[in-house]
């Protein structure tokens, strides 16, 4: 499904819940963000202040390895003591040492697979277009649920035209056999 870039905010709730993204597995978080998502290394270092891999806070993006089924959560700085404690490499990070991510044996790099990416707060409007350009995936069931959450006008407006064809009418996008029966539906920003 080609998605109209101007309608990216409609995907924010899905990005907060988590979307599947196809990536090369076995690399670290820094490599994923800078090489696969083409983010500037300074942005990754300075803007992404809080990250979780499989529910564990990550201090070192070079040590945390992404594997099949990983759940990567990205956030800007969080407020208060909790935020200071969860911030990567923060002064209070030692308070959470027992729950922090610890290095795992490196898995074979290069194989493609799926991870779940979740994005929160100030990073949402900044990273949503990047992840959407890379391509996000929904199960047929999850896409059907997401689609039903949208207002009818949004359903009509968010699907971009492909080439010279007009956007698909809403009647074609209802939960039909194609969508409900699909294993995965890829959503990507229109070009």
Coordinates of N, CA and C in Angstrom, one line a residue:
X1 N 0.9 -1.2 0.0 CA 0.0 0.0 0.0 C 0.9 1.2 0.0
X2 N 0.7 2.1 -0.9 CA 1.4 3.4 -1.0 C 0.7 4.4 -0.1
X3 N 1.4 5.0 0.8 CA 0.8 5.9 1.8 C 1.2 7.3 1.5
X4 N 0.2 8.2 1.5 CA 0.5 9.7 1.2 C 1.3 10.2 2.4
X5 N 2.5 10.7 2.1 CA 3.4 11.2 3.2 C 2.7 12.3 4.0
X6 N 1.9 13.1 3.4 CA 1.3 14.2 4.2 C 0.3 13.6 5.3
X7 N 0.0 12.3 5.2 CA -0.9 11.7 6.1 C -0.2 10.8 7.2
X8 N 1.1 11.0 7.2 CA 1.9 10.2 8.1 C 1.4 10.3 9.6
X9 N 1.0 11.4 10.1 CA 0.5 11.4 11.5 C -0.6 10.4 11.8
X10 N -1.3 10.0 10.8 CA -2.4 9.0 11.0 C -1.7 7.6 11.5
X11 N -0.5 7.5 11.2 CA 0.2 6.2 11.6 C 0.8 6.3 13.0
X12 N 0.8 7.4 13.7 CA 1.4 7.6 15.0 C 1.0 6.5 16.0
X13 N -0.3 6.3 16.1 CA -0.8 5.3 17.1 C -0.2 3.9 16.8
X14 N -0.2 3.6 15.5 CA 0.4 2.3 15.1 C 1.9 2.2 15.5
X15 N 2.6 3.3 15.2 CA 4.0 3.3 15.6 C 4.3 3.3 17.1
X16 N 3.4 3.8 17.9 CA 3.5 3.7 19.3 C 3.2 2.3 19.8
X17 N 2.3 1.6 19.2 CA 2.0 0.2 19.5 C 3.1 -0.7 19.0
X18 N 3.7 -0.4 17.9 CA 4.7 -1.2 17.3 C 4.4 -1.7 15.9
X19 N 5.3 -1.5 15.0 CA 5.0 -2.0 13.6 C 6.2 -2.9 13.2
X20 N 6.0 -3.8 12.4 CA 7.0 -4.7 11.9 C 7.8 -4.0 10.8
X21 N 9.1 -4.2 10.8 CA 10.0 -3.6 9.9 C 11.0 -4.7 9.4
X22 N 11.2 -4.8 8.1 CA 12.1 -5.8 7.6 C 13.5 -5.1 7.6
X23 N 14.5 -5.8 8.2 CA 15.9 -5.3 8.4 C 16.9 -6.4 8.2
X24 N 18.1 -6.0 8.0 CA 19.2 -7.0 8.1 C 19.5 -7.3 9.6
X25 N 19.5 -8.5 9.9 CA 19.6 -8.9 11.3 C 21.1 -9.1 11.7
X26 N 21.3 -9.1 13.0 CA 22.7 -9.5 13.5 C 23.5 -8.3 13.8
X27 N 23.1 -7.1 13.3 CA 23.9 -5.9 13.6 C 23.5 -5.2 14.8
X28 N 24.2 -4.2 15.2 CA 23.8 -3.5 16.4 C 22.8 -2.3 16.1
X29 N 22.3 -1.7 17.2 CA 21.3 -0.7 17.0 C 21.9 0.5 16.2
X30 N 23.1 0.9 16.5 CA 23.7 2.0 15.8 C 23.7 1.8 14.3
X31 N 24.2 0.6 13.9 CA 24.3 0.2 12.5 C 22.9 0.2 11.9
X32 N 21.9 -0.3 12.6 CA 20.5 -0.4 12.1 C 20.1 1.1 11.8
X33 N 20.3 1.9 12.7 CA 19.7 3.3 12.6 C 20.5 4.1 11.6
X34 N 21.8 4.0 11.5 CA 22.6 4.8 10.6 C 22.7 4.3 9.2
X35 N 22.9 3.0 9.1 CA 23.1 2.4 7.8 C 21.8 1.9 7.1
X36 N 20.9 1.3 7.9 CA 19.6 0.8 7.3 C 18.6 1.9 7.2
X37 N 18.5 2.8 8.2 CA 17.5 3.8 8.2 C 18.1 5.2 7.7
X38 N 19.4 5.2 7.5 CA 20.1 6.3 7.0 C 20.0 7.6 7.9
X39 N 20.0 7.3 9.2 CA 20.0 8.5 10.1 C 21.4 9.0 10.3
X40 N 21.5 10.3 10.5 CA 22.8 10.9 10.8 C 23.3 10.4 12.1
X41 N 24.6 10.0 12.2 CA 25.1 9.5 13.5 C 25.0 10.5 14.6
X42 N 25.1 11.8 14.4 CA 24.9 12.8 15.4 C 23.5 12.8 15.9
X43 N 22.5 12.6 15.0 CA 21.1 12.5 15.4 C 20.9 11.3 16.4
X44 N 21.5 10.2 16.0 CA 21.3 9.0 16.8 C 22.0 9.2 18.2
X45 N 23.1 9.8 18.2 CA 23.8 10.0 19.5 C 23.1 11.0 20.4
X46 N 22.7 12.1 19.8 CA 22.2 13.3 20.6 C 20.7 13.3 20.8
X47 N 19.9 12.8 19.8 CA 18.5 12.9 19.9 C 17.8 11.7 20.5
X48 N 18.3 10.5 20.2 CA 17.6 9.3 20.7 C 18.2 9.1 22.1
X49 N 17.5 9.5 23.1 CA 18.1 9.5 24.5 C 17.7 8.2 25.2
X50 N 16.6 7.6 24.8 CA 16.2 6.4 25.5 C 15.8 5.3 24.5
X51 N 16.4 4.1 24.8 CA 16.1 3.0 23.9 C 15.9 1.7 24.7
X52 N 15.0 0.9 24.3 CA 14.8 -0.4 24.9 C 14.9 -1.4 23.8
X53 N 15.6 -2.5 24.1 CA 15.6 -3.7 23.2 C 15.0 -4.9 24.0
X54 N 13.9 -5.3 23.5 CA 13.2 -6.4 24.2 C 12.8 -6.1 25.6
X55 N 12.4 -4.8 25.8 CA 12.0 -4.4 27.1 C 13.1 -4.0 28.1
X56 N 14.3 -4.0 27.7 CA 15.5 -3.7 28.6 C 16.1 -2.4 28.1
X57 N 16.4 -1.5 29.0 CA 17.1 -0.2 28.7 C 18.4 -0.5 28.1
X58 N 18.8 0.2 27.0 CA 20.1 0.1 26.3 C 20.9 1.3 26.6
X59 N 22.1 1.1 27.0 CA 23.1 2.2 27.2 C 24.0 2.3 26.1
X60 N 24.4 1.2 25.5 CA 25.4 1.2 24.4 C 24.8 0.7 23.1
X61 N 24.6 1.6 22.1 CA 24.0 1.2 20.9 C 24.9 0.3 20.1
X62 N 26.2 0.3 20.4 CA 27.1 -0.5 19.6 C 27.2 -2.0 20.2
X63 N 26.7 -2.2 21.4 CA 26.7 -3.5 22.0 C 25.3 -4.3 21.8
X64 N 24.3 -3.6 21.6 CA 22.9 -4.2 21.6 C 22.7 -4.7 20.2
X65 N 22.5 -6.0 20.0 CA 22.4 -6.7 18.8 C 20.9 -7.0 18.5
X66 N 20.5 -6.7 17.2 CA 19.1 -6.8 16.8 C 19.0 -8.2 16.1
X67 N 18.0 -9.0 16.6 CA 17.8 -10.3 16.0 C 16.3 -10.5 15.6
X68 N 16.0 -11.6 15.0 CA 14.7 -11.9 14.5 C 13.7 -11.7 15.7
X69 N 12.6 -11.0 15.5 CA 11.6 -10.8 16.6 C 12.0 -9.8 17.6
X70 N 13.1 -9.1 17.5 CA 13.5 -8.1 18.5 C 12.4 -7.0 18.5
X71 N 12.2 -6.4 19.7 CA 11.4 -5.2 19.8 C 12.2 -4.0 20.2
X72 N 12.3 -3.1 19.3 CA 13.2 -1.9 19.6 C 12.3 -0.7 19.8
X73 N 12.4 -0.1 21.0 CA 11.6 1.1 21.4 C 12.6 2.3 21.4
X74 N 12.2 3.4 20.8 CA 13.0 4.6 20.7 C 12.2 5.8 21.3
X75 N 12.9 6.6 22.0 CA 12.3 7.8 22.6 C 13.3 8.9 22.8
X76 N 12.8 10.1 22.8 CA 13.7 11.2 23.2 C 13.8 11.2 24.7
X77 N 14.4 12.2 25.3 CA 14.5 12.2 26.7 C 13.2 12.2 27.4
X78 N 13.1 11.4 28.5 CA 11.8 11.3 29.2 C 12.0 12.2 30.5
X79 N 10.9 12.8 31.0 CA 11.0 13.7 32.1 C 11.2 13.0 33.5
X80 N 11.6 13.8 34.4 CA 11.7 13.3 35.8 C 12.8 12.3 36.1
X81 N 12.7 11.8 37.3 CA 13.7 10.8 37.8 C 13.7 9.5 36.9
X82 N 12.5 9.1 36.5 CA 12.4 7.9 35.7 C 13.1 8.1 34.4
X83 N 12.9 9.3 33.8 CA 13.6 9.6 32.5 C 15.1 9.7 32.7
X84 N 15.5 10.3 33.8 CA 17.0 10.3 34.1 C 17.6 9.0 34.3
X85 N 16.8 8.1 34.9 CA 17.2 6.7 35.2 C 17.3 5.9 33.9
X86 N 16.3 6.1 33.0 CA 16.3 5.3 31.8 C 17.1 5.9 30.6
X87 N 17.5 7.1 30.7 CA 18.3 7.7 29.6 C 19.6 6.9 29.4
X88 N 20.0 6.7 28.2 CA 21.2 5.9 27.9 C 22.4 6.6 28.4
X89 N 23.2 5.8 29.2 CA 24.4 6.3 29.7 C 24.3 7.4 30.8
X90 N 23.1 7.6 31.3 CA 22.8 8.7 32.2 C 23.4 8.4 33.6
X91 N 23.5 9.5 34.4 CA 24.1 9.5 35.7 C 23.4 8.4 36.6
X92 N 22.1 8.2 36.5 CA 21.4 7.3 37.3 C 21.2 5.9 36.7
X93 N 21.8 5.7 35.6 CA 21.6 4.4 34.9 C 22.1 3.2 35.7
X94 N 23.0 3.4 36.7 CA 23.4 2.3 37.6 C 22.2 1.9 38.5
X95 N 21.2 2.7 38.7 CA 20.1 2.3 39.5 C 19.2 1.2 38.8
X96 N 19.4 1.0 37.5 CA 18.7 0.0 36.8 C 19.6 -1.1 36.2
X97 N 20.8 -1.3 36.8 CA 21.7 -2.2 36.2 C 21.2 -3.6 36.1
X98 N 20.4 -4.0 37.0 CA 19.8 -5.4 37.0 C 18.8 -5.7 35.9
X99 N 18.2 -4.6 35.3 CA 17.3 -4.8 34.3 C 17.7 -4.3 32.9
X100 N 18.9 -3.7 32.9 CA 19.5 -3.2 31.6 C 19.9 -4.3 30.7
X101 N 19.9 -3.9 29.4 CA 20.3 -4.8 28.3 C 21.8 -5.3 28.6
X102 N 22.1 -6.5 28.4 CA 23.4 -7.0 28.5 C 23.8 -7.7 27.2
X103 N 25.0 -7.6 26.8 CA 25.5 -8.1 25.5 C 25.2 -9.6 25.4
X104 N 24.6 -9.9 24.2 CA 24.3 -11.3 23.8 C 25.3 -11.7 22.8
X105 N 25.5 -13.1 22.6 CA 26.4 -13.5 21.5 C 25.9 -13.0 20.2
X106 N 26.8 -12.5 19.4 CA 26.4 -11.9 18.1 C 25.9 -13.0 17.2
X107 N 24.8 -12.7 16.5 CA 24.2 -13.7 15.6 C 24.7 -13.3 14.2
X108 N 24.6 -14.3 13.3 CA 25.1 -14.1 11.9 C 24.4 -12.8 11.3
X109 N 25.2 -11.9 10.8 CA 24.7 -10.7 10.2 C 24.4 -10.9 8.7
X110 N 23.5 -10.1 8.3 CA 23.1 -10.1 6.8 C 21.8 -10.7 6.5
X111 N 21.3 -11.7 7.3 CA 20.0 -12.3 7.0 C 18.9 -11.3 7.2
X112 N 17.9 -11.3 6.4 CA 16.8 -10.4 6.6 C 15.8 -11.0 7.4
X113 N 15.1 -10.2 8.2 CA 14.0 -10.7 9.1 C 13.3 -9.5 9.6
X114 N 12.3 -9.8 10.5 CA 11.4 -8.7 11.0 C 11.8 -8.4 12.5
X115 N 11.7 -7.1 12.8 CA 11.7 -6.6 14.1 C 10.5 -5.7 14.3
X116 N 10.2 -5.5 15.6 CA 9.1 -4.5 15.9 C 9.8 -3.2 16.3
X117 N 9.3 -2.1 15.7 CA 9.8 -0.8 16.1 C 8.7 0.0 16.7
X118 N 9.0 0.6 17.8 CA 8.0 1.4 18.5 C 8.7 2.8 18.7
X119 N 8.0 3.9 18.5 CA 8.6 5.2 18.6 C 7.6 6.1 19.4
X120 N 8.3 6.9 20.3 CA 7.5 7.7 21.2 C 8.0 9.2 21.2
X121 N 7.2 10.0 21.8 CA 7.3 11.4 22.1 C 7.9 12.2 21.0
X122 N 8.9 13.1 21.3 CA 9.4 14.0 20.3 C 10.0 13.3 19.0
X123 N 10.4 12.1 19.2 CA 10.9 11.4 18.0 C 9.8 10.9 17.0
X124 N 8.6 10.9 17.4 CA 7.5 10.4 16.6 C 7.4 11.1 15.3
X125 N 7.3 12.5 15.3 CA 7.2 13.2 14.0 C 8.5 13.2 13.2
X126 N 9.6 13.0 13.9 CA 10.9 13.0 13.2 C 11.2 11.7 12.6
X127 N 10.9 10.6 13.2 CA 11.3 9.2 12.7 C 10.2 8.5 12.0
X128 N 8.9 8.9 12.2 CA 7.8 8.3 11.4 C 8.0 8.3 9.9
X129 N 8.4 9.4 9.3 CA 8.6 9.5 7.9 C 9.8 8.6 7.4
X130 N 10.8 8.5 8.3 CA 12.0 7.6 8.0 C 11.6 6.2 7.9
X131 N 10.9 5.7 9.0 CA 10.5 4.3 9.1 C 9.5 4.0 7.9
X132 N 8.6 4.9 7.7 CA 7.6 4.7 6.6 C 8.2 4.6 5.2
X133 N 9.3 5.4 5.0 CA 10.0 5.3 3.7 C 10.7 4.0 3.6
X134 N 11.2 3.5 4.7 CA 11.8 2.1 4.7 C 10.8 1.0 4.5
X135 N 9.6 1.3 4.9 CA 8.5 0.3 4.8 C 8.1 -0.4 6.1
X136 N 6.9 -0.3 6.4 CA 6.4 -1.0 7.6 C 5.4 -2.1 7.2
X137 N 5.3 -3.1 8.1 CA 4.4 -4.2 7.8 C 3.4 -4.4 8.9
X138 N 2.2 -4.8 8.5 CA 1.1 -5.2 9.4 C 0.7 -6.6 9.0
X139 N 0.2 -7.4 10.0 CA -0.5 -8.6 9.6 C -1.8 -8.1 9.0
X140 N -2.4 -9.0 8.2 CA -3.7 -8.7 7.6 C -4.7 -8.2 8.7
X141 N -4.7 -9.0 9.8 CA -5.7 -8.7 10.9 C -5.4 -7.3 11.5
X142 N -4.1 -7.1 11.8 CA -3.7 -5.8 12.4 C -4.0 -4.6 11.5
X143 N -3.8 -4.8 10.2 CA -4.0 -3.7 9.3 C -5.6 -3.4 9.2
X144 N -6.3 -4.5 9.2 CA -7.8 -4.3 9.2 C -8.3 -3.6 10.4
X145 N -7.7 -3.9 11.6 CA -8.0 -3.2 12.8 C -7.6 -1.7 12.8
X146 N -6.4 -1.5 12.3 CA -5.9 -0.1 12.2 C -6.8 0.7 11.2
X147 N -7.1 0.0 10.1 CA -7.9 0.7 9.1 C -9.3 1.1 9.6
X148 N -9.9 0.3 10.4 CA -11.2 0.6 11.0 C -11.1 1.7 12.0
X149 N -9.9 1.9 12.6 CA -9.8 3.0 13.6 C -9.8 4.4 12.9
X150 N -9.5 4.4 11.6 CA -9.4 5.7 10.9 C -10.8 6.2 10.5
X151 N -11.0 7.5 10.5 CA -12.2 8.1 10.1 C -12.4 7.8 8.6
X152 N -13.6 7.7 8.1 CA -13.8 7.5 6.6 C -13.1 8.4 5.7
X153 N -13.1 9.7 6.1 CA -12.4 10.7 5.2 C -10.9 10.4 5.2
X154 N -10.3 10.0 6.4 CA -8.9 9.7 6.4 C -8.6 8.5 5.6
X155 N -9.5 7.5 5.6 CA -9.3 6.3 4.8 C -9.2 6.7 3.3
X156 N -10.0 7.6 2.9 CA -10.0 8.0 1.5 C -8.7 8.8 1.2
X157 N -8.3 9.6 2.1 CA -7.2 10.6 1.8 C -5.8 10.0 2.0
X158 N -5.7 8.9 2.8 CA -4.3 8.5 3.1 C -3.6 7.6 2.1
X159 N -4.4 7.0 1.3 CA -3.8 6.1 0.3 C -3.4 6.9 -0.9
X160 N -2.1 6.9 -1.2 CA -1.6 7.7 -2.3 C -1.9 7.0 -3.6
X161 N -2.0 7.9 -4.7 CA -2.1 7.3 -6.0 C -0.9 6.6 -6.4
X162 N -1.0 5.6 -7.3 CA 0.2 4.9 -7.8 C 0.3 5.3 -9.3
X163 N 1.3 6.0 -9.6 CA 1.5 6.5 -10.9 C 0.4 7.5 -11.3
X164 N -0.3 7.1 -12.4 CA -1.4 8.0 -12.9 C -2.8 7.6 -12.3
X165 N -2.8 6.4 -11.7 CA -4.1 5.9 -11.1 C -4.5 6.8 -10.0
X166 N -5.8 7.1 -9.9 CA -6.3 7.8 -8.7 C -6.2 6.9 -7.4
X167 N -6.2 7.5 -6.3 CA -6.2 6.7 -5.0 C -7.3 5.7 -5.1
X168 N -7.1 4.6 -4.4 CA -8.1 3.6 -4.4 C -9.4 4.0 -3.6
X169 N -10.5 3.8 -4.1 CA -11.7 4.2 -3.4 C -11.8 3.4 -2.1
X170 N -12.5 3.9 -1.1 CA -12.7 3.3 0.2 C -13.3 1.9 0.0
X171 N -14.3 1.8 -0.9 CA -14.9 0.5 -1.0 C -13.9 -0.7 -1.3
X172 N -12.8 -0.3 -2.0 CA -11.8 -1.3 -2.3 C -10.9 -1.6 -1.1
X173 N -10.9 -0.7 -0.1 CA -10.0 -0.9 1.0 C -10.7 -1.5 2.2
X174 N -11.9 -1.8 2.1 CA -12.6 -2.4 3.3 C -11.9 -3.7 3.5
X175 N -12.2 -4.3 4.7 CA -11.6 -5.6 5.0 C -12.2 -6.6 4.0
X176 N -11.5 -6.9 3.0 CA -11.9 -7.8 2.0 C -11.0 -9.1 2.1
X177 N -11.3 -10.0 1.2 CA -10.5 -11.3 1.3 C -9.0 -11.0 1.1
X178 N -8.6 -10.1 0.2 CA -7.2 -9.8 0.0 C -6.5 -9.3 1.2
X179 N -7.1 -8.3 1.9 CA -6.5 -7.8 3.1 C -6.6 -8.7 4.3
X180 N -7.8 -9.2 4.6 CA -8.0 -10.1 5.7 C -7.2 -11.4 5.6
X181 N -7.0 -11.9 4.4 CA -6.3 -13.1 4.1 C -4.8 -13.0 4.0
X182 N -4.3 -11.8 3.9 CA -2.9 -11.5 3.7 C -2.1 -11.8 4.9
X183 N -1.0 -12.5 4.8 CA -0.1 -12.7 5.9 C 0.5 -11.3 6.4
X184 N 1.0 -10.6 5.4 CA 1.5 -9.2 5.7 C 1.1 -8.2 4.7
X185 N 0.9 -7.0 5.1 CA 0.6 -5.9 4.2 C 1.7 -4.9 4.5
X186 N 2.4 -4.5 3.4 CA 3.5 -3.5 3.5 C 2.9 -2.1 3.2
X187 N 3.2 -1.2 4.1 CA 2.8 0.2 3.9 C 4.1 1.0 3.8
X188 N 4.2 1.8 2.7 CA 5.4 2.5 2.4 C 5.0 3.9 1.9
X189 N 5.8 4.9 2.2 CA 5.5 6.3 1.7 C 5.5 6.3 0.2
X190 N 4.6 7.1 -0.3 CA 4.6 7.3 -1.8 C 5.9 8.1 -2.1
X191 N 6.3 7.9 -3.4 CA 7.6 8.5 -3.8 C 7.3 9.7 -4.7

